[in-house]
Every structure is written in C-alpha cells, then in structure tokens.
Coordinates of C-alpha atoms and ligand atoms in Angstrom, one line a residue:
M1 CA 59.5 100.3 111.1
S2 CA 63.4 101.8 111.7
V3 CA 66.3 99.8 112.1
H4 CA 66.2 100.8 115.9
D5 CA 63.0 98.9 116.3
A6 CA 64.2 95.7 114.8
D7 CA 67.1 95.8 117.2
P8 CA 66.5 97.3 120.7
D9 CA 70.3 97.3 121.5
P10 CA 71.6 100.8 121.4
A11 CA 75.2 98.9 121.0
A12 CA 74.1 97.5 117.5
I13 CA 74.0 101.1 116.0
P14 CA 77.3 101.3 113.9
A15 CA 79.9 103.4 114.4
V16 CA 79.2 105.0 111.0
A17 CA 75.5 105.7 112.1
G18 CA 76.6 107.6 115.4
G19 CA 77.3 104.2 117.4
E20 CA 80.2 103.5 119.5
P21 CA 83.0 101.7 117.5
L22 CA 83.5 98.2 118.6
C23 CA 87.0 98.2 118.8
R24 CA 89.8 101.0 119.5
D25 CA 92.9 99.3 119.3
G26 CA 92.9 96.1 118.2
F27 CA 94.6 94.0 115.4
Q28 CA 97.9 95.1 116.5
R29 CA 100.7 93.4 114.6
R30 CA 103.8 92.2 116.4
P31 CA 107.6 92.7 114.9
R32 CA 108.2 90.2 112.1
Y33 CA 112.1 90.4 112.4
G34 CA 114.0 89.7 115.4
R35 CA 117.2 88.1 117.0
E36 CA 116.9 85.1 114.8
E37 CA 117.2 87.0 111.7
L38 CA 119.9 89.4 113.1
K39 CA 122.2 86.3 114.3
L40 CA 122.0 85.0 110.4
L41 CA 122.6 88.3 109.2
Q42 CA 125.6 88.7 111.4
E43 CA 126.8 85.4 110.2
A44 CA 126.3 86.4 106.3
L45 CA 128.5 89.3 106.6
E46 CA 131.0 87.2 108.5
Q47 CA 131.5 85.3 105.6
Q48 CA 133.1 88.1 103.8
T49 CA 131.3 87.7 100.6
L50 CA 127.5 88.1 100.3
F51 CA 127.3 86.5 96.8
Y52 CA 125.1 83.7 96.6
A53 CA 127.3 81.2 94.7
Q54 CA 130.6 82.0 97.4
G55 CA 128.3 82.2 100.5
S56 CA 125.9 79.4 102.3
M57 CA 122.9 81.6 103.3
V58 CA 120.9 81.2 100.0
A59 CA 122.1 77.8 99.5
R60 CA 120.7 76.9 103.0
M61 CA 117.5 79.0 102.5
E62 CA 116.7 76.8 99.1
E63 CA 117.8 73.3 101.1
R64 CA 115.0 74.6 103.5
F65 CA 112.3 75.5 100.8
C66 CA 112.9 72.1 99.3
R67 CA 112.2 70.7 102.8
M68 CA 109.3 72.8 103.3
T69 CA 107.3 72.2 100.0
G70 CA 108.8 68.9 99.2
S71 CA 110.2 69.9 96.1
P72 CA 113.7 68.3 94.9
F73 CA 115.0 71.9 93.7
A74 CA 114.5 75.5 94.4
V75 CA 116.5 78.4 93.0
A76 CA 116.4 81.7 94.7
A77 CA 115.6 84.9 92.9
S78 CA 115.4 88.4 93.6
S79 CA 111.6 88.7 93.6
G80 CA 108.4 86.9 93.2
T81 CA 108.4 88.5 89.7
A82 CA 111.6 87.2 89.0
A83 CA 110.9 84.1 89.9
I84 CA 107.8 83.8 87.7
H85 CA 110.3 85.5 84.8
A86 CA 112.8 82.9 85.4
A87 CA 110.1 80.1 85.1
L88 CA 109.1 81.4 82.0
I89 CA 112.3 81.5 80.5
A90 CA 113.1 78.3 81.7
A91 CA 110.1 76.9 80.2
G92 CA 110.7 78.2 76.8
I93 CA 108.3 81.1 76.6
S94 CA 108.8 82.7 73.5
P95 CA 107.5 85.9 71.7
G96 CA 103.9 85.0 70.1
G97 CA 103.4 82.5 72.4
E98 CA 100.1 82.8 74.4
V99 CA 99.8 82.5 78.4
V100 CA 96.6 82.0 80.3
T101 CA 96.5 83.5 83.6
S102 CA 94.2 85.3 86.0
P103 CA 92.6 88.7 85.6
V104 CA 92.9 89.1 89.3
T105 CA 96.3 88.9 90.2
D106 CA 99.4 91.3 91.1
M107 CA 101.3 92.8 87.9
G108 CA 104.1 90.5 88.9
T109 CA 102.3 87.8 87.2
V110 CA 101.9 89.3 83.9
I111 CA 104.9 91.5 83.7
P112 CA 107.4 88.3 82.9
V113 CA 104.9 87.2 80.0
L114 CA 105.2 90.8 78.5
W115 CA 109.0 90.7 78.6
Q116 CA 108.8 87.3 76.8
G117 CA 106.9 88.9 74.1
A118 CA 104.4 86.7 75.0
V119 CA 100.5 87.4 74.9
P120 CA 98.8 87.5 78.3
V121 CA 95.4 85.7 78.0
F122 CA 92.6 86.2 80.5
A123 CA 90.5 83.3 82.2
D124 CA 87.7 84.1 84.3
V125 CA 87.5 83.1 88.1
D126 CA 85.3 81.2 90.1
P127 CA 82.5 83.4 91.8
E128 CA 83.2 81.6 95.1
S129 CA 86.6 80.7 95.3
F130 CA 88.2 83.7 93.2
V131 CA 90.7 81.7 91.3
I132 CA 90.8 80.4 87.7
T133 CA 89.4 77.2 87.0
P134 CA 90.0 74.5 84.6
E135 CA 86.6 75.2 82.7
S136 CA 87.7 78.8 82.4
V137 CA 91.1 78.3 81.1
E138 CA 90.0 75.3 78.7
A139 CA 87.5 78.3 77.3
V140 CA 90.4 80.3 76.2
L141 CA 92.8 77.8 75.2
T142 CA 94.4 78.3 71.3
P143 CA 96.8 76.5 69.2
R144 CA 99.4 79.2 70.6
T145 CA 98.9 78.5 74.1
R146 CA 102.2 77.6 75.6
A147 CA 101.6 78.0 79.4
V148 CA 99.1 78.5 82.0
I149 CA 99.9 80.5 85.3
A150 CA 97.7 79.3 88.1
V151 CA 97.3 82.2 90.7
H152 CA 96.5 80.8 94.1
L153 CA 94.8 84.1 95.3
W154 CA 94.4 84.8 98.9
G155 CA 96.2 81.8 99.7
N156 CA 93.7 79.6 98.2
A157 CA 94.7 76.9 95.5
C158 CA 93.5 76.6 92.1
D159 CA 91.9 73.1 91.1
L160 CA 95.5 71.5 90.4
D161 CA 94.0 68.2 89.7
G162 CA 92.1 69.5 87.1
L163 CA 94.7 72.3 85.7
S164 CA 97.2 69.6 85.7
E165 CA 95.3 67.3 83.9
L166 CA 93.9 69.8 81.2
C167 CA 97.8 71.0 80.6
S168 CA 99.5 67.5 80.4
A169 CA 96.9 66.2 77.8
R170 CA 97.6 69.5 75.7
G171 CA 101.6 69.7 76.1
I172 CA 100.9 73.0 78.1
T173 CA 103.3 74.2 80.9
L174 CA 101.7 74.6 84.1
I175 CA 103.3 77.4 86.2
E176 CA 102.0 77.9 89.8
D177 CA 102.0 81.7 91.3
C178 CA 102.1 80.8 94.8
A179 CA 103.0 84.2 96.1
Q180 CA 100.1 85.0 98.1
A181 CA 99.8 81.0 99.3
L182 CA 103.1 80.1 101.1
G183 CA 102.1 77.3 103.3
C184 CA 99.0 76.4 101.5
V185 CA 98.3 72.7 101.2
Y186 CA 96.6 71.0 98.3
R187 CA 95.5 67.4 98.8
G188 CA 98.0 66.7 101.3
G189 CA 101.1 68.5 99.5
S190 CA 102.8 72.1 99.2
V191 CA 101.4 74.1 96.5
G192 CA 104.2 75.0 93.9
T193 CA 105.0 71.1 93.4
R194 CA 101.9 70.3 90.8
G195 CA 103.0 72.3 88.0
A196 CA 106.4 72.2 86.2
V197 CA 107.5 75.2 88.2
G198 CA 105.9 76.6 91.6
C199 CA 106.7 80.4 92.3
F200 CA 106.8 82.0 95.7
S201 CA 107.4 85.7 96.9
L202 CA 109.1 86.8 100.1
N203 CA 108.2 90.8 99.5
E204 CA 107.7 92.9 102.4
F205 CA 104.0 91.9 102.3
K206 CA 103.8 88.2 102.2
H207 CA 103.6 85.4 104.7
I208 CA 107.2 85.5 105.3
A209 CA 109.6 88.4 103.9
C210 CA 113.1 89.0 103.4
G211 CA 112.5 92.8 101.7
D212 CA 112.2 91.5 98.3
G213 CA 112.9 87.9 97.4
G214 CA 111.6 85.1 95.4
V215 CA 112.0 81.2 94.9
A216 CA 111.3 78.9 92.1
V217 CA 110.8 75.1 93.0
T218 CA 110.6 72.2 90.3
A219 CA 111.1 68.6 90.6
D220 CA 112.6 68.5 86.7
P221 CA 116.5 68.5 87.1
G222 CA 116.8 70.3 83.6
L223 CA 114.4 73.0 84.4
A224 CA 116.2 73.4 87.6
R225 CA 119.4 73.9 85.8
R226 CA 117.9 76.3 83.5
L227 CA 115.9 78.3 86.3
R228 CA 119.4 78.9 87.8
L229 CA 120.9 80.2 84.5
A230 CA 117.8 82.2 84.0
T231 CA 118.7 84.1 87.2
D232 CA 122.1 84.5 86.9
K233 CA 122.8 85.9 83.2
C234 CA 123.2 82.4 81.7
Y235 CA 126.5 82.3 83.3
G236 CA 127.2 78.6 84.2
R237 CA 129.0 78.6 87.6
D238 CA 130.8 75.6 89.3
A239 CA 133.7 75.6 92.0
E240 CA 136.1 76.7 89.2
G241 CA 134.0 80.1 88.5
A242 CA 131.9 81.2 85.8
S243 CA 131.5 79.8 82.2
R244 CA 130.8 83.0 80.3
Q245 CA 128.7 80.9 77.7
A246 CA 125.5 82.7 77.6
F247 CA 123.2 80.7 75.2
F248 CA 119.7 82.0 76.1
L249 CA 118.7 85.5 77.0
A250 CA 118.5 85.5 80.9
N251 CA 118.6 88.1 83.6
N252 CA 120.3 89.1 86.7
Y253 CA 117.8 87.8 89.2
R254 CA 120.1 86.5 92.1
M255 CA 119.4 86.9 95.6
T256 CA 122.4 88.0 98.1
E257 CA 123.3 86.6 101.0
L258 CA 121.7 89.1 103.1
Q259 CA 118.3 88.5 101.7
G260 CA 119.0 84.8 102.1
A261 CA 119.7 84.7 105.7
V262 CA 116.4 86.6 106.7
A263 CA 114.8 84.5 104.7
L264 CA 116.0 81.4 106.0
A265 CA 115.3 82.7 109.5
Q266 CA 112.0 83.5 108.3
L267 CA 111.3 80.1 106.8
E268 CA 111.7 78.6 110.5
K269 CA 108.9 80.7 111.4
L270 CA 106.3 79.9 108.3
E271 CA 104.4 77.2 110.1
G272 CA 103.4 78.8 113.4
I273 CA 102.5 81.9 111.1
V274 CA 100.2 79.7 108.9
E275 CA 98.8 77.6 111.8
R276 CA 97.6 80.8 113.6
R277 CA 96.2 82.5 110.5
R278 CA 94.2 79.1 109.3
R279 CA 92.8 79.3 113.3
W280 CA 91.6 82.8 113.1
C281 CA 90.3 82.4 109.5
G282 CA 88.5 79.4 110.2
A283 CA 86.9 80.7 113.5
L284 CA 86.3 84.0 111.5
L285 CA 84.5 81.8 108.7
E286 CA 82.3 79.9 111.2
G287 CA 81.3 83.4 113.1
L288 CA 80.2 85.0 109.8
R289 CA 77.9 82.0 108.5
G290 CA 74.1 83.2 107.7
L291 CA 74.6 86.9 107.6
P292 CA 72.4 88.8 105.3
G293 CA 73.8 90.0 102.3
I294 CA 77.3 88.6 102.8
R295 CA 78.9 85.7 101.0
L296 CA 81.7 84.1 102.5
P297 CA 84.7 82.7 100.5
R298 CA 84.8 78.9 99.5
P299 CA 88.3 77.2 99.4
T300 CA 88.8 75.2 96.6
D301 CA 88.0 71.4 97.2
G302 CA 91.0 69.7 98.8
C303 CA 92.8 73.0 99.6
E304 CA 93.5 74.1 103.1
P305 CA 94.3 77.8 102.2
S306 CA 97.2 79.6 104.3
W307 CA 94.8 82.8 104.1
W308 CA 96.8 85.8 102.8
F309 CA 93.7 87.7 103.3
F310 CA 89.9 87.3 104.2
P311 CA 87.7 88.3 101.0
L312 CA 83.8 88.8 101.8
R313 CA 81.6 89.6 99.1
V314 CA 78.7 92.2 99.3
V315 CA 75.4 91.4 97.8
P316 CA 74.2 94.9 97.0
E317 CA 70.7 93.8 96.2
E318 CA 70.4 92.4 99.7
T319 CA 72.4 95.3 101.9
G320 CA 71.4 98.0 99.9
C321 CA 75.1 98.8 99.9
G322 CA 78.2 98.4 97.9
A323 CA 81.5 97.4 99.0
D324 CA 82.9 100.9 99.5
R325 CA 80.3 101.5 102.0
F326 CA 80.5 98.5 103.8
A327 CA 84.0 98.6 104.1
A328 CA 84.1 102.0 105.4
A329 CA 81.6 100.9 108.0
L330 CA 83.7 98.1 109.1
R331 CA 87.0 100.7 109.1
A332 CA 84.8 103.0 111.3
E333 CA 84.3 99.9 113.9
G334 CA 88.2 99.7 114.1
I335 CA 88.6 96.8 111.5
P336 CA 91.4 96.5 109.1
A337 CA 89.1 96.3 105.9
S338 CA 89.2 97.6 102.4
S339 CA 87.2 97.3 99.4
R340 CA 87.9 96.4 95.6
Y341 CA 91.2 94.8 96.1
I342 CA 93.1 95.6 92.9
G343 CA 90.2 97.9 91.6
Q344 CA 90.1 96.4 88.2
C345 CA 90.9 93.6 86.3
V346 CA 94.3 93.8 85.0
Y347 CA 93.2 94.1 81.3
Q348 CA 91.6 97.0 82.1
Y349 CA 95.3 98.7 83.2
P350 CA 96.0 101.9 80.7
L351 CA 99.3 99.5 79.7
F352 CA 96.8 97.2 77.9
L353 CA 94.0 99.6 76.6
D354 CA 96.5 102.2 75.3
H355 CA 99.1 99.6 73.9
S356 CA 101.6 101.6 75.9
A357 CA 103.9 98.9 77.1
F358 CA 106.6 100.6 75.0
E359 CA 107.1 104.3 74.0
R360 CA 107.3 103.1 70.2
G361 CA 106.2 100.1 68.4
T362 CA 103.8 97.4 69.4
H363 CA 104.0 94.4 71.7
P364 CA 102.7 91.2 70.6
F365 CA 99.4 91.5 72.7
A366 CA 98.4 94.4 70.5
A367 CA 96.3 92.1 68.6
Q368 CA 94.4 90.7 71.6
D369 CA 91.0 92.0 72.5
Y370 CA 91.2 93.3 76.2
R371 CA 88.0 95.2 77.1
H372 CA 85.4 95.8 79.5
G373 CA 83.2 92.6 80.1
L374 CA 85.9 90.0 79.2
C375 CA 86.1 88.2 82.4
P376 CA 82.5 89.1 84.0
E377 CA 82.9 87.1 87.1
A378 CA 85.9 88.8 88.0
E379 CA 84.7 92.2 87.2
A380 CA 81.7 91.6 89.3
W381 CA 84.0 90.4 92.4
L382 CA 86.0 93.1 92.4
E383 CA 83.0 95.5 92.4
T384 CA 81.6 93.7 95.4
V385 CA 84.8 92.3 97.6
V386 CA 85.4 93.3 101.1
I387 CA 88.8 92.4 102.0
I388 CA 89.2 91.9 106.2
A389 CA 93.3 92.1 106.5
V390 CA 94.9 88.9 108.1
N391 CA 97.8 88.6 110.4
E392 CA 99.2 85.8 112.6
S393 CA 99.5 88.3 115.5
Y394 CA 95.6 88.7 115.7
T395 CA 94.1 87.6 119.1
S396 CA 90.6 86.1 119.8
A397 CA 89.5 89.5 120.8
D398 CA 90.1 90.9 117.5
L399 CA 88.3 87.9 116.1
D400 CA 85.1 88.6 118.3
S401 CA 85.4 92.1 117.0
C402 CA 85.5 91.3 113.7
V403 CA 82.6 88.9 114.1
R404 CA 80.3 91.3 115.8
A405 CA 81.3 94.3 113.5
V406 CA 80.5 92.5 110.2
S407 CA 77.3 91.2 111.8
R408 CA 76.4 94.7 113.0
V409 CA 77.2 96.2 109.9
A410 CA 75.2 93.4 107.8
R411 CA 72.4 93.6 109.7
W412 CA 72.2 97.1 109.8
F413 CA 72.6 97.7 106.1
A414 CA 70.3 95.1 105.0
G415 CA 67.4 96.4 107.9
S416 CA 67.7 100.0 107.3
P417 CA 65.5 101.4 104.5
G418 CA 67.6 103.7 102.7
G419 CA 70.5 101.5 103.3
Ligands
PLP1 C1 103.3 89.5 95.4 C2 102.8 88.8 94.2 C3 103.5 88.5 92.9 C4 104.8 89.5 92.9 O1 106.0 89.2 93.7 P1 106.7 90.3 94.1 O2 108.0 89.6 94.9 O3 106.4 91.6 94.4 O4 107.8 90.6 92.7 C5 103.2 87.9 92.0 N1 102.0 87.2 92.2 C6 101.2 87.6 92.9 C7 99.8 86.9 93.1 C8 101.5 88.4 94.2 O5 100.9 88.5 95.1

C-alpha cells in the first residue's frame, strides 16, 4: 500500500515529495524596537553621560528587573556570559573547584567556569524536558563540587525545588542560567530567585534584547555588593567617586547607559511577549498530540515555560527518518524548523577534546574525562530534536500551518514504506 492510498487527499502530499507547500509567507516577525526605545535612548544621550554610575538608565533598568523577578537586587552586566561570570566570581568559585552544569547549553554557561580555572562537570538531561535533574546532578557530585549552574533550556525551568534542596544540604552554590527563560514562572515565582544568583541575557536573540547585555539578580546583599564589584574592576563606587582598592580579580563587564535605555524599554514589553508565546505554544502542544513518531516536550512540574523555542523529538524507529530529514520537510512546507540544536554536547567541542583552551600549558579540566557517551540522554536528544522557532508575532494562521505541516510530514514519513 502506498502512502497515497492511505491518505487520498492529494493536498496531504508533503512539499518534499512534490506537494504544494502549506505556507508561503507566514511566520513574519514584527520589528522589535520602536518609539519607546528611541525615546529612552534620546534621554540617555541628553544626560551627557553614558556611564552607568553617573546616568540613570542602567539603575532604572535594574529596579525594573527587580520588580519583574521579585528579587531585591539586580546588577547589570555587558552580556549573559558576563552575568554568569560575575556570579561565579561573587560566589567565590576558584581554580580546581568543580561546577556542575548541562551539556546542552550555550558556551556562555561554560566559558565563565573555565575563566575561573574551575572544572565543568556535565550532568545528563531529562529525556522529556531536556534540562538537568536533581538525580543527574547528584550522580556527578564530588567533594570538589562548588556550584551547580541550572540551565533553564528553551524557557523551561529545572526542578528548582529538588536542586535547591540538594545544593543547600551539601553547601553547594546554586546559580540559575535564565538566559533562555526570561518570563518563565516556577511555582508562582520568576526563575532566577531560587538560586543564590539568577543570570539573564539580553542578547539580540533572547525574549527581549538590547544588542548585548545581561543581568544578575540575588536576594543576598553581600552577593549583590560582590556582583557589582565583579562587573566593575573591583572598584568600589559611591557619590564621591571610585575607590581603587581592588581586592579580588574582577572584570570590566559594565553595561552602558545606551544598553540600559533599550533594555528598560524592552522590559515593559516582556509580559506581553511571554503571554503571546505561551498561548501560541500551548495551542501547538495541543494540536500536535498523538501524532505518530513525534514526542512533545514536557515542561517541568510546577513550571510555566516562556518558550524560547519549541523542541520536538522525532523517533527514527517510528518515522523511518531522522531529525535532519524531518526538519527539511518542515522547511519545505514553509515552517521555520531546524534540527539538532547545538549539534553536539558541549564537552564534544574541540576545546575540551583537544585540551586547546590555551595555546600552551593545561587548564585544570585536563584531568577530566570528556568523551562520547558521557551524557547519553543529552546525546540522544541532540540526534533527534527538531526545533520550531517561536516568536510573539506568530499568528493563528501560522499556528494552523504549523500543526498541519507537522501532522502531514509525520504521517507521511510514518506511512511511507521507505520513509
Ligand atoms: C544566550 C545564552 C547565554 C549567554 O548569553 P550572552 O548574552 O550571549 O552572553 C548563556 N546561557 C544560555 C543558556 C544562553 O542561551
């Protein structure tokens, strides 16, 4: 029996097999910057200073961030990576210490660990929610573990109840990497407020953006003070000026008033952005239930994701095809899809395998055994994941195209003899 007998509707032939594409110019994105950003940028310039400690934009943005997260302190940084680095510096992570994190993340999670001379240790991810779990973290703890960086991938939180219990019982610092999870809610509160420090990114591709920027939040006044010093050369600043008595190794990770102004305007838009993404992805999740060969993402218990992207899993045994062909078939229908996300686990990057962090000498991670098979669930996920891009501008027509395209492609591959 051919697939055409199974489905007599000629429109059900996917575009990759010669059918009509479902959608030609859908999935348009509206401009993300407008008058609001321009107005605050002008105000920033009219201050005649773009320095954070003299102007008001960065300070106002930090206050707004505190309100958004419910955190008492927020410290701006020049990027999400910088915010994570500042968190590690503030938390006293030092050479030889171990920091547990996810193998499926941006290098921005791992770079700061390496600059502290600490050793990244990778915990496996949950096969349905794709984030590290208290169990997978516990399995890799050693007496040298100093911190855990919980990565809330795709806008879905880790099990923060479990992770904070585990970390506090062992005296380990919990840091939250919320770069993909702006607006994500965990048990009624913003992500970033369960760990000692929560770190956010405002790079061009995140829910809201200011070109490049980051923010670290904390409830601990001592950590807040150290975070500020960590982003500003360890110069203490007050109304009288700077005290140049650097007493620990910091960096210049300052945010300028220009980024602060844009970020402040963008923060006003976050709630609407997250609400629209949540509605669109919630409907997509419902629309795709029960398709052959497809596994849908399962948000962590107690979490309302903010959907940075929508991850599907293709089961090769049921579809007869891998993630690459599935994603290509979706693209042929006009759907913004891609496969494999970062391609391979972070520990499989040449930097780790070839010990080439520095031109000469070795980094303390050299003693660690990074190898294929280290995190089997993460590796299997990256082999089978199809990512559907998500944007707050997407319409209900786009939603309809997306549901129909995934259904058509999944049924066709599942029903077609050669796949
Ligand atoms: C984007 C991102 C970062 C780094 O943020 P930058 O602002 O690009 O430095 C860190 N972690 C995760 C999970 C990210 O997605």
